[in-house]
Amino acid sequence: MKNMRIDDFHEKVWLSSPTMHGEELHYVQEAFDTNWVAPLGKNVNEFEKEMAAYVGIGHTAALNSGTAALHLAIKLVGIQAGDLVCCSDLTFAATVNPVSYEGGVQIFIDSERETWNMNPEALERALKKYRGKIKAVIVANLYGTPAKLEEIVSLCDAYGVTLIEDAAESLSATYKGRQTGTFGKYNCISFNGNKIITTSGGGMLLSHEEEAVQKARFWATQARDPAPWYQHSETGYNYRMSNIVAGIGRGQLLHLDEHRRRKKEIYIKYKEGFKELPIEMNPYLEDSEPNFWLSCMTIDRKLVENGRVTPEKIRIALQEKNVESRPIWKPMHLQPVYVNREFVSVGGEDVGGDIFTRGLCLPSDVKMAEEVQDVVIEIVRECFE
Ligand SMILES: *Cc1c(COP(=O)(O)O)cnc(C)c1O
């Protein structure tokens, strides 16, 4: 396999594509055989139970996306027009958009450098400044790396604010031995196509409170009142997961730990491969165990500033060899749709903006062969010559 170039593979190297195993089809077949194609059914019920057991939380509602889970979490908090919600700034837009669905107003909280997630110090500034006016905090665990969850939970407790944990990217990651997706009052995970396990599309709301999850299921199925005819006292949504999709999820869950082990190997190999280069891999806390969903790198500031090596140059070099990579999420405070929102940081810094400027997400597909990753590493190395 020596001297093999990506050209020899012909096939595209993906950032993170679905990895199916076969058991998924077994559960889907069962749904066909019993004609439980729709609506809900055994796969949905079992997937909810199996996921609750895996994560270690009391109650779950299977939904058609992670975004739907976040929207229902926002509704459970009772966010209304004008309510303030502190949100992770460096994240995918789906973390923060559901606040707008209910007329809430985001305050974007800058990242710290140890996990790239919400900076507790910046969060406290916002909580102090708007004491009594902030209704919720939404923290995301970026690229599968747990945030400083203990500090964030304590702050939410101290200021009487509800915590929503966006664990869409971090399923199976742990913080001090505890699974992410259990730290918030309401928590969300996603089974979108490129997540660590996928159902083609889907998500889940997780909570310690049974009543909350029951209410979410009610909203998710068009908010039908218990009457023989179609009666509605509230606005409902069509947010439930189908029994077919849940079957895929049950099969995938059997391989979640395997996916995480492989993702970690990929991360370690990059770290090793870039050892002497002015590159840092996305960092994590010693007492946390990420799921390594995406391996990301940042380039030394000087090289980026003088334009010698930039994330975009590396992205294009990879693309020319049929290798997919992706810019870091563009921070929310830099998004045109959110120009008029407040951004709270520490010491006038913009950590999220800095990571965005210097960072790149590298191919992290669990099916990527070691020899292929060797070539990916070589292409990146050549950009520094
Ligand atoms: C993927 C993702 C979501 C949304 O999940 P969908 O299932 O795609 O709706 C939310 N937050 C983060 C951080 C994500 O990466």
XYZ file of C-alpha atoms in Angstrom, residues 23-268:
246
model
C -29.116 -5.293 11.535
C -30.900 -2.114 10.483
C -32.579 -4.072 7.678
C -33.684 -6.757 10.098
C -35.727 -4.250 12.101
C -37.042 -2.571 8.962
C -38.041 -5.982 7.555
C -39.881 -6.763 10.774
C -41.840 -3.538 10.391
C -42.764 -4.515 6.827
C -43.705 -8.056 7.824
C -46.086 -6.830 10.526
C -47.277 -3.907 8.350
C -46.165 -1.443 11.047
C -44.764 0.830 8.365
C -46.682 3.669 9.938
C -47.576 5.333 12.162
C -45.711 4.590 15.407
C -45.068 1.022 16.494
C -42.680 -1.400 18.133
C -39.470 -0.006 16.662
C -40.269 3.496 17.932
C -41.123 2.246 21.419
C -38.092 -0.015 21.622
C -35.726 2.576 20.143
C -36.849 5.064 22.791
C -36.255 2.507 25.557
C -32.931 1.312 24.192
C -31.652 4.850 23.786
C -32.807 5.834 27.284
C -30.950 2.819 28.698
C -27.805 3.594 26.696
C -27.636 7.251 27.693
C -28.874 6.644 31.236
C -31.893 8.890 31.332
C -35.490 8.239 32.315
C -37.497 9.357 29.304
C -37.113 9.893 25.573
C -39.316 10.898 22.628
C -38.253 9.806 19.137
C -38.754 12.639 16.628
C -38.125 13.322 12.962
C -35.121 15.581 13.626
C -32.829 16.953 16.270
C -34.087 20.407 15.382
C -37.632 19.297 16.275
C -36.292 18.064 19.637
C -34.735 21.480 20.294
C -37.909 23.253 19.274
C -39.971 21.166 21.699
C -37.385 21.808 24.418
C -37.836 25.554 23.827
C -41.600 25.090 24.096
C -41.239 23.064 27.294
C -39.270 25.932 28.853
C -42.125 28.179 27.775
C -40.055 30.641 25.729
C -42.236 33.468 24.454
C -41.781 36.567 22.341
C -38.932 38.699 23.671
C -37.562 36.120 26.140
C -33.775 35.982 26.298
C -31.893 32.703 25.755
C -28.117 32.316 26.118
C -26.775 30.077 23.339
C -23.502 28.555 22.251
C -22.060 30.855 19.591
C -19.751 28.434 17.798
C -22.205 25.797 16.599
C -24.526 24.714 13.810
C -27.475 27.097 13.293
C -29.970 24.384 14.335
C -28.834 24.843 17.959
C -30.168 28.391 18.042
C -32.868 28.706 15.336
C -35.662 27.113 17.423
C -35.394 30.075 19.829
C -36.553 32.275 16.945
C -39.441 29.911 16.125
C -41.017 30.982 19.431
C -40.023 34.639 19.161
C -37.213 34.372 21.700
C -34.031 36.425 21.398
C -30.603 34.770 21.416
C -27.597 36.067 23.290
C -24.506 34.404 21.854
C -21.877 33.259 24.333
C -18.294 32.977 23.121
C -16.220 29.777 23.321
C -13.322 28.945 25.606
C -10.160 27.408 24.170
C -10.063 24.164 26.164
C -13.097 22.516 24.506
C -14.212 25.171 21.948
C -17.576 25.215 23.745
C -19.506 27.828 25.721
C -17.217 29.804 28.032
C -18.704 29.653 31.571
C -17.098 33.002 32.424
C -18.790 34.700 29.479
C -22.044 32.948 30.369
C -21.888 34.333 33.899
C -21.393 37.847 32.520
C -24.574 37.531 30.496
C -26.507 35.990 33.389
C -25.428 38.858 35.670
C -26.139 41.573 33.143
C -29.671 40.314 32.444
C -30.406 38.823 35.846
C -33.970 37.533 35.983
C -34.558 38.093 32.267
C -32.847 35.023 30.845
C -35.126 32.015 30.559
C -32.797 29.315 29.280
C -29.262 28.365 28.304
C -28.593 26.131 25.290
C -25.169 24.536 25.340
C -23.841 22.435 22.452
C -21.037 19.864 22.692
C -19.177 20.791 19.544
C -17.880 18.013 17.280
C -18.595 15.506 20.055
C -16.487 17.208 22.735
C -18.259 17.792 26.064
C -18.417 21.415 27.207
C -17.436 22.501 30.728
C -20.746 21.060 31.804
C -20.245 21.119 35.560
C -19.581 24.874 35.583
C -22.477 25.537 33.236
C -24.922 23.436 35.286
C -23.850 25.260 38.496
C -24.333 28.664 36.884
C -27.789 27.714 35.618
C -28.714 26.493 39.107
C -27.343 29.616 40.775
C -29.257 31.957 38.454
C -32.424 29.844 38.277
C -32.202 29.301 34.517
C -33.224 26.122 32.666
C -30.446 24.275 30.848
C -31.016 22.684 27.435
C -28.178 20.444 26.276
C -27.683 20.088 22.530
C -25.949 16.712 22.359
C -26.744 16.314 18.649
C -23.070 15.817 17.829
C -21.928 14.164 21.058
C -23.998 11.004 21.503
C -21.904 8.486 23.552
C -19.423 11.133 24.776
C -18.997 11.346 28.542
C -18.093 14.080 31.000
C -16.728 12.827 34.340
C -18.122 9.427 33.470
C -21.616 10.652 32.725
C -23.157 10.623 29.250
C -23.816 13.901 27.477
C -27.496 14.432 26.802
C -28.271 14.051 30.517
C -26.985 17.367 31.919
C -29.855 19.553 30.809
C -33.414 19.567 32.044
C -34.165 18.916 28.371
C -31.653 17.360 26.009
C -31.501 16.713 22.309
C -29.688 14.244 20.062
C -29.711 13.887 16.283
C -29.582 10.946 13.878
C -29.009 13.060 10.794
C -27.064 11.510 7.915
C -23.563 12.413 8.988
C -23.888 12.008 12.777
C -22.112 9.212 14.661
C -25.140 6.982 14.121
C -27.883 7.804 11.666
C -31.435 6.843 10.857
C -31.216 8.793 7.559
C -32.839 11.605 9.500
C -34.236 11.834 12.996
C -33.709 13.025 16.518
C -34.692 12.540 20.110
C -35.697 14.601 23.105
C -34.384 13.297 26.416
C -35.433 14.304 29.901
C -35.402 13.105 33.482
C -39.034 14.173 33.718
C -41.731 11.869 32.399
C -44.346 14.609 32.215
C -42.168 16.761 29.960
C -41.591 13.949 27.492
C -45.293 13.098 27.446
C -46.074 16.702 26.643
C -43.486 16.674 23.859
C -45.062 13.543 22.346
C -48.444 15.257 22.498
C -47.189 18.336 20.616
C -45.286 16.121 18.173
C -48.451 14.285 17.122
C -50.609 17.332 16.265
C -51.681 18.045 19.865
C -54.834 15.966 19.767
C -57.020 16.309 22.835
C -58.398 13.082 24.327
C -61.742 13.208 22.505
C -63.345 10.811 19.984
C -63.273 13.518 17.299
C -60.341 15.702 16.223
C -60.164 18.383 18.868
C -57.239 20.695 19.556
C -56.685 23.120 22.401
C -53.093 23.819 21.402
C -51.027 24.205 18.241
C -49.490 20.868 17.334
C -46.680 19.659 15.078
C -45.955 16.645 12.920
C -42.620 15.802 14.527
C -42.770 12.079 15.336
C -40.308 9.501 14.051
C -41.692 6.763 11.804
C -41.491 3.082 12.681
C -39.260 2.399 9.656
C -36.781 5.092 10.614
C -36.717 3.845 14.214
C -35.834 0.376 12.901
C -32.698 1.804 11.299
C -31.883 3.476 14.606
C -32.174 0.221 16.576
C -29.720 -1.457 14.225
C -27.323 1.493 14.381
C -27.370 1.678 18.175
C -25.802 -1.806 18.286
C -22.732 -0.274 16.617
C -22.476 3.060 18.393
C -19.553 2.069 20.634
C -17.727 0.567 17.667
C -18.179 3.830 15.719
C -16.836 5.830 18.643
C -13.761 3.578 18.989
C -13.012 3.989 15.288
C -13.534 7.774 15.450
C -11.046 7.946 18.312
C -8.445 5.973 16.345
C -8.873 8.433 13.489
C -8.359 11.404 15.814
C -5.234 9.856 17.366
